[in-house]
């Protein structure tokens, strides 16, 4: 044991370690069909990053159309083929396909699987003190279901009729009736199959996370000593397990309507010169089912980011997170409320206005716990001793976009105001800041922060700074102006605005947004380079580079399968004892018993000390 | 691309250049590891307030420019009300954003790492936490009450004597039907749809016979108007930006909206100083390839002009022989201005009076 720990400290000994383990597991079992949560986490991470590049690229193509509508796009023909029309423009159908796939990929593949999949897998066992997930096998299946789902979605990009194109919310009848648009044919079938597999993957992952957190915490790791990351992953998994099955049922019923002649969502349809047989269904029913997942989904992508941020801000402020209990309370509040606000996406579908009023009330209530979280982050910074690691920068950035994107939810949640703004660029601005940017910032913060634990090396900090500042400036320049367009009524998912006098404005702004988007997207490659370069060539990390309290930093630099060599450490305190008065250092890891910190123990701690000793 | 685009690109490039310079300077001056770390930290700390000033500066600079492109004042009473509520809410949330950002983005500067200083151990404070739970709750309660009452008004039942029309969305256009002189919409069924009968109107329902299908929507100023909305193939959504109105069009589930226009098109042309101004109707639920192109014109007339227009419109069955042929001959006499083509010679050519009472009297 001592030997292993010793070698692990030195970066150049990495090889020996690999050799040792090769005897136990073949390459395939170790890196491909691995059951080690750390490897699975990395698999999710790399796959998620690849999807982020794809999803981002799609948005660059449609930003070309929006920002530079007169540009000659013939140069894209080698890649896009027939999707470029004979007059060198993007085809209108392909525009919708791009928007749809961009949304689907970003929401599900990048910010659900990429973010939650990576960090839940990687951090849960490490931070609660477990050897691995409750079921390594299910965990492996979870990744591979996700992988196959991605393969199907990827294939759908290349079929002749194009991928699903009716928006990421795939409302029927558009998505159900194949004649309605080419993307509703094979592309939609592949979308549904891919999503069904994706949901299975999420459920396998979620059940595992919940079970692991409940059952496998190390000695002393009570719920009120869990890092906020774990609380966030825990609640996220609960939301997912309760809401994803509803999306699955919606998808199944849609499959029935599409392929087996049922009429769950269809009625009174006349298209292409003939009436369809379907009668009695309701397209609105689909929307209820969809948003019953759809709204919780936004918290599925957001909560992990908030958890990660809590951890990073506290560590790098050298201060306890302010209001630990309130943070947990507000996350529980958000989790609960997230299930009963879904119809705020449906204020103008013709549903009963009184129902609209109720959903307005519930929606605006959810702003309270969100506000509490924002205030607590800011207070954590106050009187801290702030160290600006790239992870810290992205965490502060997250708080900023979370606030500026979240406040417009108060407008959209007000049914009377949503009438004008629904399905305009105001909504696009809102959710790109509060969900897109905030979660993405959390994702990046997490990668920078836990990279040393994942790969035993450091990422270059300078490149991290440049990446952060370009991204922070960039997302505001891209998404903030969209509010202006939204106020002016610009509908979303429009190929061009020149048809209308009312919307024939903001041409300069559109161009500006597009250019800002290209630059911001470009800046992500700084990260990409930094990431892959540092995996191989980065400065070797020390075992606790951020001087953090949580358990993962007590493992060897390159933890093997099982994480700790020898016994799993016992936990004695909460994870946020930073700069505790009377303590020598400005942090006290969770594994340090109160009996060793007599100088800094408070009265309350003294009681805990008694407990500690009686055991 | 004109001046503004170039200016905005220049701004962006400038910001980047500053960042890059800062980066270069630190790289050069930070030859020694430890000290370069410290300088990095200082620069990042400094950039947060710079970001604060530059970004808020940009937003406040651009706000009035953007406002020139906004829609003209709301052209209906509930629209005026929701606009007011919108801007009140904007001011409230902007205040929140400004205050929180001043704190969030200056704290990094004030509390940046200093050797030897110890952060304040401040894990909780009940007064503060309760305070900032209750404060937003109160503000939100106010906004909910305000929003609720307006929402109830907007979505309340339309007044009895509203002027009604029916609008139907399909890929990729709208069709509009007025109930004609009898003021009654006849029934429809989607299987009746055929060339010449886009609405699928029932041919045995004589209330349908005087309905007319114009190419523009006309509305009388100052009187409540009600849109009965439906869709024929996929979802669409009726969006009337100038009236701040929106309602989805759903196949199989009729919906509606109503409002009272405040200004005629002519008045609005004067108010906006744009002689080309037109009220427009757009689709805001993605419906396929031509989604962006479902424009329809709305004309608001004086009540007199509206009446004149309404009365001069002719039934959809006029010159629609293929459909008329399918109508039970017994019922054909209820078609306004109907002259049976084959039997023209036998019958005396009667001028059919244009008011509805006389149409009814024909029955006896
Ligand atoms: C805090 C995290 C939040 C996330 C991640 C989030 C995410 C989203 C997303 C993705 C949409 C767009 C759905 C679409 O495609 O139509 C959306 C719309 C909406 N959000 Fe949020 N939101 C958040 C916070 C809030 C808050 C705090 C409120 C209200 C107080 C709110 C109210 C709304 C409403 C009403 C809509 C529907 C707008 C419309 O369809 O016109 N959101 N949100
Ligand atoms: Cu929602
Ligand atoms: Cu449409």
Short mmCIF file of C-alpha atoms and ligand atoms in Angstrom, two decimals, chain A residues 291 294-296 298-299 338 341-345 363, ligand 2:
data_model
loop_
_atom_site.label_atom_id
_atom_site.label_comp_id
_atom_site.label_asym_id
_atom_site.label_seq_id
_atom_site.Cartn_x
_atom_site.Cartn_y
_atom_site.Cartn_z
CA UNK A 291 -43.07 19.14 -20.87
CA UNK A 294 -39.15 18.94 -20.60
CA UNK A 295 -39.27 21.31 -17.71
CA UNK A 296 -37.61 19.04 -15.15
CA UNK A 298 -33.87 22.01 -17.66
CA UNK A 299 -33.08 21.38 -14.01
CA UNK A 338 -39.79 21.53 -11.20
CA UNK A 341 -44.58 24.11 -13.58
CA UNK A 342 -44.48 22.35 -16.94
CA UNK A 343 -47.52 24.01 -18.47
CA UNK A 344 -45.82 27.41 -18.47
CA UNK A 345 -44.59 26.28 -21.86
CA UNK A 363 -43.66 29.06 -11.92
CU1 LIG C 2 -40.29 24.87 -18.04
#
